[in-house]
Structures are given as structure tokens and as C-alpha cells.
Coordinates of C-alpha atoms and ligand atoms in Angstrom, one line a residue:
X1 CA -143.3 253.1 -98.6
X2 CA -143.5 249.6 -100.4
X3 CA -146.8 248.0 -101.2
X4 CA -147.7 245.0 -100.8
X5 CA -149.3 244.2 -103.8
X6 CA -148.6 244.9 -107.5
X7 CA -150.8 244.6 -110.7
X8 CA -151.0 241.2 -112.5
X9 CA -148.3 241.4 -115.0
X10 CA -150.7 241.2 -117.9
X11 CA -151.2 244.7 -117.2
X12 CA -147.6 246.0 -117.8
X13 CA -148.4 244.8 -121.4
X14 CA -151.8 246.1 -121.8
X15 CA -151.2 249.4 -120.5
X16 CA -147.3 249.8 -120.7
X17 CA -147.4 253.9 -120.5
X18 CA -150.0 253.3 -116.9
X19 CA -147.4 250.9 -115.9
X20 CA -144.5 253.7 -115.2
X21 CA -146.9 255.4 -112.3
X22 CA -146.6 254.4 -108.9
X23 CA -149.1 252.3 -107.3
X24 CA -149.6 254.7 -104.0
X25 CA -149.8 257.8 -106.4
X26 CA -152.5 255.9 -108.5
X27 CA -154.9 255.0 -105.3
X28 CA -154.2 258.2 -103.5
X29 CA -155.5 260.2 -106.2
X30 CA -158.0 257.7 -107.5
X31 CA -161.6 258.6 -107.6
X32 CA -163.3 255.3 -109.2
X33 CA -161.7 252.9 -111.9
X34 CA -158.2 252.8 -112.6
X35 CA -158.1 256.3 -114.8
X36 CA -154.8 256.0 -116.3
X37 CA -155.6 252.5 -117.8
X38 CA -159.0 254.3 -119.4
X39 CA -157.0 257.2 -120.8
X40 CA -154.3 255.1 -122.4
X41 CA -157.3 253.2 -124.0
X42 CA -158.9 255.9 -125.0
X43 CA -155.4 257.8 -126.2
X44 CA -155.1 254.7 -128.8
X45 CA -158.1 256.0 -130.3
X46 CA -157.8 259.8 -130.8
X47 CA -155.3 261.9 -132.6
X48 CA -152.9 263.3 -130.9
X49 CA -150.0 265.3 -132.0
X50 CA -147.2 266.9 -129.5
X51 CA -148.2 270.6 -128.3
X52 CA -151.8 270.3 -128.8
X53 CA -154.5 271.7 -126.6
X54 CA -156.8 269.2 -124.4
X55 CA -159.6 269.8 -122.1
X56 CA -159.5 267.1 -120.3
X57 CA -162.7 267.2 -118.5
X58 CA -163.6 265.7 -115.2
X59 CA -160.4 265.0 -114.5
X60 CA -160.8 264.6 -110.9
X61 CA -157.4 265.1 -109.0
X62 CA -156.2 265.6 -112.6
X63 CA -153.7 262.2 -113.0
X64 CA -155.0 261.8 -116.6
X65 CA -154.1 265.5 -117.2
X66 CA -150.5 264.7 -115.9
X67 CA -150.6 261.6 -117.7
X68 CA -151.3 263.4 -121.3
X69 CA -148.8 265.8 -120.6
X70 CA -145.9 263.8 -119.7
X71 CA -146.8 260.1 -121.9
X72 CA -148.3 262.4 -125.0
X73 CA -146.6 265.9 -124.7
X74 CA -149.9 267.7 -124.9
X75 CA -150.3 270.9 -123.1
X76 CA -153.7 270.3 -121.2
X77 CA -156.3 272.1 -119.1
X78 CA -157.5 270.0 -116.1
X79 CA -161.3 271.0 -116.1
X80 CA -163.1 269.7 -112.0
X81 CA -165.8 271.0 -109.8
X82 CA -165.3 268.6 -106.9
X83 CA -161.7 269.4 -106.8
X84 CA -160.0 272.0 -105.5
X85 CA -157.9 273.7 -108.6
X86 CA -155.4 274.5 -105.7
X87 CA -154.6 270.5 -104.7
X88 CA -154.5 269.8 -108.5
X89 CA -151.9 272.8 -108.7
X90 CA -149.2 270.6 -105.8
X91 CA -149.9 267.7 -107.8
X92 CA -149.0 269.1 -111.3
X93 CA -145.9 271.2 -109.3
X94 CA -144.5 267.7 -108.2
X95 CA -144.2 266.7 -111.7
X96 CA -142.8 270.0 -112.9
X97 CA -145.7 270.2 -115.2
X98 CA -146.4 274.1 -114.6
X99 CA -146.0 275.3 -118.1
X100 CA -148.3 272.6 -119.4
X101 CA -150.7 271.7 -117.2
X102 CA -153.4 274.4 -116.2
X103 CA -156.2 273.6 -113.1
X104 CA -159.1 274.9 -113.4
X105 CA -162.7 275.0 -111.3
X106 CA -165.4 274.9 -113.5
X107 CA -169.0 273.6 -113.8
X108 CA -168.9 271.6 -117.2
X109 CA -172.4 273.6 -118.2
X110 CA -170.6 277.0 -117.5
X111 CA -166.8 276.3 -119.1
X112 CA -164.5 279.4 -119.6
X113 CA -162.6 278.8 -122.5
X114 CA -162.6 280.4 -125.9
X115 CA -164.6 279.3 -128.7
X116 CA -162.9 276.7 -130.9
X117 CA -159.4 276.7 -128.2
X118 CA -159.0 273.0 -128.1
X119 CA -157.4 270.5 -130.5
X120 CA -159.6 267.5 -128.6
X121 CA -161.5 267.4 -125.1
X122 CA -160.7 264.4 -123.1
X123 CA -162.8 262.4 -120.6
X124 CA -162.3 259.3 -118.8
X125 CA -165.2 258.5 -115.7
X126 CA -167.1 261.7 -115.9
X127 CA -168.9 262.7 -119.1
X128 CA -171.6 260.6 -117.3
X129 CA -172.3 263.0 -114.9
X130 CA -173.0 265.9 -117.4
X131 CA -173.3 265.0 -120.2
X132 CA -176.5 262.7 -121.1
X133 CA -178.8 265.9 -121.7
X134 CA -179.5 266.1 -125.4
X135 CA -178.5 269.9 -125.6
X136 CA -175.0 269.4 -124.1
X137 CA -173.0 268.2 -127.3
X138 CA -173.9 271.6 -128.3
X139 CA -172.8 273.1 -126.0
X140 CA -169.3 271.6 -125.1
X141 CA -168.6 271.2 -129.3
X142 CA -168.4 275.3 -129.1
X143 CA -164.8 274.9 -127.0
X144 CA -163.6 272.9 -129.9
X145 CA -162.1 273.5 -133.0
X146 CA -163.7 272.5 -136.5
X147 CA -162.6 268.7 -137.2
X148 CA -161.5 268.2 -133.5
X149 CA -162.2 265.2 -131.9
X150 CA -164.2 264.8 -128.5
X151 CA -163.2 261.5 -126.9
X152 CA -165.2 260.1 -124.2
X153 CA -164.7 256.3 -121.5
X154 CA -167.4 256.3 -119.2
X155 CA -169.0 252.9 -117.1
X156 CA -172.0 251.9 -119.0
X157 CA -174.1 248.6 -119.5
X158 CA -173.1 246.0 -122.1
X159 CA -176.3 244.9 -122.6
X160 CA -179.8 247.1 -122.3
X161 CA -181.4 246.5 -118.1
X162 CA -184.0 244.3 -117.7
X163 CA -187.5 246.3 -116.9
X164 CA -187.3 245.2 -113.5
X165 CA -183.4 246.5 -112.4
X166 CA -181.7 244.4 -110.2
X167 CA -181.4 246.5 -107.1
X168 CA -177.6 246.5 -106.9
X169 CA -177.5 248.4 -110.2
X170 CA -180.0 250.9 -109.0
X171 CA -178.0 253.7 -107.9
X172 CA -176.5 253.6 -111.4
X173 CA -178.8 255.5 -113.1
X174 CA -177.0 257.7 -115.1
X175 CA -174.9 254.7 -116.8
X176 CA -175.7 253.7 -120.6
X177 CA -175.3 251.0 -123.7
X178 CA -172.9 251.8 -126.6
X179 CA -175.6 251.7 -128.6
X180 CA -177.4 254.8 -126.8
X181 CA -174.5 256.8 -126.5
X182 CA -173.9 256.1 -129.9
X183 CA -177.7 257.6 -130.9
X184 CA -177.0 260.4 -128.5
X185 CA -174.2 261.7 -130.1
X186 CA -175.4 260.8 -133.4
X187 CA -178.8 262.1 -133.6
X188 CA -177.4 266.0 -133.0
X189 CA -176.1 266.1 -136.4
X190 CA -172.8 267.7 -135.0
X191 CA -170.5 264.7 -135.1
X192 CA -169.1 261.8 -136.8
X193 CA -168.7 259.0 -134.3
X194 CA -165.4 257.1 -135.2
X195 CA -165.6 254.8 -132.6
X196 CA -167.5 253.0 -130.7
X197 CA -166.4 250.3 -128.3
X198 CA -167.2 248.0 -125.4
X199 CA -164.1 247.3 -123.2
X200 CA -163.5 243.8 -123.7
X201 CA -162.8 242.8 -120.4
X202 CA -163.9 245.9 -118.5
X203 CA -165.5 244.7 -115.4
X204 CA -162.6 242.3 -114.5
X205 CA -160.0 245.1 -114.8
X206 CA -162.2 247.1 -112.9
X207 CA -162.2 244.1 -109.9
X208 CA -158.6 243.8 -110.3
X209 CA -157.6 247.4 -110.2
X210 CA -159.5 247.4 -106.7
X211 CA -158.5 244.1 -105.8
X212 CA -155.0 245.0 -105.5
X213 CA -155.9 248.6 -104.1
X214 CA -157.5 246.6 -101.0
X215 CA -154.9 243.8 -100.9
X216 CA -152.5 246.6 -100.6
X217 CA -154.4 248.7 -98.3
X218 CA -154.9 251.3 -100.5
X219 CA -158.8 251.2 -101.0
X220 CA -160.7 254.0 -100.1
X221 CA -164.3 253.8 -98.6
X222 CA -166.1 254.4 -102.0
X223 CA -163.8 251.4 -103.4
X224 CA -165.3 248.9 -101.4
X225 CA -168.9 249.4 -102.6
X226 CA -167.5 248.8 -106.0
X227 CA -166.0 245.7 -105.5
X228 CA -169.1 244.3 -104.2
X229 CA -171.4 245.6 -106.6
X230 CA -168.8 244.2 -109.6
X231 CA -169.0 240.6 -107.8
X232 CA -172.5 241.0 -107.5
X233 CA -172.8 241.5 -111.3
X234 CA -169.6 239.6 -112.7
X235 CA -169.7 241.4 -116.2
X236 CA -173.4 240.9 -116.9
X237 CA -174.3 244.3 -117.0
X238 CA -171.3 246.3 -115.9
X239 CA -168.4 247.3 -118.1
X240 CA -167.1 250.6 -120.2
X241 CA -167.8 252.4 -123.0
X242 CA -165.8 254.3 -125.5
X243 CA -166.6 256.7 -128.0
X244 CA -164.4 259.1 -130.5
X245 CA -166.1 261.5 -132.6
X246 CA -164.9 264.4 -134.9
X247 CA -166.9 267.8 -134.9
X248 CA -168.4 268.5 -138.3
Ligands
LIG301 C1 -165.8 259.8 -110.7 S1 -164.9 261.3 -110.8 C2 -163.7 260.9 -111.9 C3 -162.5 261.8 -111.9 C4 -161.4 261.4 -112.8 N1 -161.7 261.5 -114.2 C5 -160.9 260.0 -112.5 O1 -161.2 259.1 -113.3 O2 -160.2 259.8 -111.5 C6 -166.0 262.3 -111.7 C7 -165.5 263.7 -111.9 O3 -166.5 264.4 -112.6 C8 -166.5 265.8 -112.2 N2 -167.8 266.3 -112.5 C9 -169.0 265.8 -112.1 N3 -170.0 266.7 -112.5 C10 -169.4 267.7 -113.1 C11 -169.8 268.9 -113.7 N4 -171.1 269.2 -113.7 N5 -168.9 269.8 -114.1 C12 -167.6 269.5 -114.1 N6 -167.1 268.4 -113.6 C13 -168.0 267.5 -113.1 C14 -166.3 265.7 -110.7 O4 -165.7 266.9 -110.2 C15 -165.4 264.5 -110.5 O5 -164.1 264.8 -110.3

């Protein structure tokens, strides 16, 4: 089926390796901001060599596994609670990714992998959701190997909120600065942070990414809530954050 819309072209040259996936495959198995454009960003960041072993960790319906796989040749475990391991599994068939691409259901606070199995663990739009706690770098660092990295993109603020929060960044509760999820990584004493960024134009390509998902007709409910909230804000408050760090 053709769409009706496509990305503005900048985006074929800001994310070329994003750029090969279809459109209808990208909304379909969306579950917030465009996740193959946060990978790639985040991939530019963290080492990666061919054959080595990611968690990639909140991976929803597990298109940034698929996408580390096939862009990176990494052989990757697609870690979600909210999705069925089983629908990731006719996903990563359709791509012929069965020797390299592994689904698994598991809570992020109960993992079931071997101390010090991966090379790196991966997450784009979901360390948010488990892991602002101060004991859980501790805890996740175990599944990694000495000198690994942990690479993290997750919505945050740019800028700290005023005392009184505007009410349409209320149900956002869980979001951060760079500069606390730099302290909260820093302050265990397990990692060197290597990077730290703000996405420098994050809250557009956020609106554009659903702009063209709603032009097209691809939106789902969820989307909509976004897009209103982002025109609400305009950048203010709203972008993404990105941190790299190596386990000590
Ligand atoms: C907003 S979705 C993003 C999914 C995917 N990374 C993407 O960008 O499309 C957040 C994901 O985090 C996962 N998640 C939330 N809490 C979790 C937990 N406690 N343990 C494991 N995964 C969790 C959910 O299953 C969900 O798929």
C-alpha cells in the first residue's frame, strides 16, 4: 500500500541507515518517537563491533533490535514486558533474523541473563520507565561485561521545570535534565559517563515524525496526544537525552 506522505528529505541525510525502513512498518510497530532515528543517534555514540551481544532493553515491538541486527551485525536480545515475545518472534521471522535476534519477556528488575553476557545494553524510549531508582545501575551493570558500555535515549527536559508545572507536562513525571541523569549515573561510582547530549533539534523531529504518521494516516491514538502536547510546548521544555557510559 502506498502512503501518502514521506519524511522531509533532510531526514534521509540525518538518519540514512532509518531511511531504508518502510514508512507503514515504522508506524505499525511504533510505540512513541520515531525509534529507529533514536537508535541510529545513539549507535553513533557507542562501540560497536560485528557479532557482539546487545540487550537492547525496552525494545517494544523490538524494530531497534531488528535494526542493530541487520544495519550493525550485532546478535541482540530483544528484552519487553508489554510485548508479547511471540509477536516480536513474526516480526524478527519476516526479516530472517532467527539466528540473531532473540525475544524475550522480562521485567527489567528481574532480567535472566548471565552475569557479564553482554558486550553493551541498548535503550532507546524506555530506561525512563525503570530506571530512575538509585539502586538500578547496580543492578542492570551485573548483565554486563567489565568495560562495556550501557547506552541510553530517553525524552527528558532541556531545561529544569518551573516549581509550578505547566499542566500539559504533568503526566510526565518520570522525564529528566541531562544534567540529572548525568548525577544519577555518576554519583554510583560504577560508570564513566562518555557522553552526554541534548538532541539538538529533538522536539521538532519528534512533531515531524508524527506529523507525517497522521498526514499519512498512520497515527495511532497515543500519537495524537503527543502532537498536541509538543505544540503546546514547542521545544521549551520537551526534547531527548542521551547518555553513554563504560562500566568500571
Ligand atoms: C514507550 S515504549 C518504547 C518501546 C520501544 N523502545 C520503542 O521506542 O518503540 C516503552 C517500553 O518499555 C518497556 N518497559 C516499561 N517498563 C518496563 C519494565 N519494568 N521492564 C521491562 N520493560 C519495560 C515496555 O514494555 C515498553 O515496550
Amino acid at each position: 500500500m502506498e502512503t501518502k506522505a514521506v519524511f522531509p528529505e533532510k531526514y534521509a541525510q540525518l538518519y540514512p541507515r532509518s531511511s531504508k525502513y518502510p514508512l507503514e512498518w515504522v508506524y505499525q510497530n511504533q510505540m512513541g518517537p520515531n525509534a529507529l532515528w533514536l537508535m541510529e543517534w545513539l549507535c553513533r555514540n557507542v562501540t560497536l563491533s560485528k557479532g557482539s551481544r546487545v540487550l537492547d532493553l525496552g525494545c517494544g515491538c523490538a524494530m531497534s533490535s531488528i535494526f542493530l541486527a541487520e544495519e550493525y551485525d550485532l546478535v541482540v536480545w530483544a528484552n519487553d514486558l508489554w510485548i508479547e515475545p511471540s509477536s516480536n518472534w513474526e516480526r524478527i521471522q519476516a526479516r530472517k533474523l532467527q539466528g540473531q535476534v532473540f525475544p524475550i519477556k522480562a521485567e527489567a528488575h528481574a532480567l535472566p541473563y548471565a552475569h557479564s553476557y553482554f558486550d553493551l545494553i541498548l535503550s532507546v524510549d524506555a530506561y525512563h520507565y525503570f530506571g530512575t531508582s538509585d539502586e538500578y545501575m547496580a543492578e542492570i551493570l551485573k548483565f554486563l561485561k567489565p568495560k562495556g558500555q550501557i547506552g541510553i535515549v530517553v525524552p527528558g527536559f532541556v531545561k529544569e521545570l518551573p516549581e509550578e508545572v505547566p499542566d500539559y507536562l504533568a503526566p510526565f513525571h518520570e522525564f529528566h535534565t541531562l544534567s540529572w541523569w548525568k548525577r544519577h549515573w555518576e554519583k554510583t561510582g560504577l560508570v564513566r559517563v562518555d557522553i552526554g547530549l541534548e538532541h539538538p533539534d529533538g522536539w521538532q523531529e519528534w512533531l515531524d515524525f508524527l506529523q507525517v504518521g497522521i498526514d499519512a494516516q498512520l497515527a495511532q491514538d497515543r500519537d495524537f496526544e503527543d502532537y498536541e502536547m509538543l505544540l503546546k510546548d514547542r521545544g521549551e521544555y520537551m526534547g531527548f537525552i542521551q547518555l553513554v557510559a563504560t562500566k568500571l
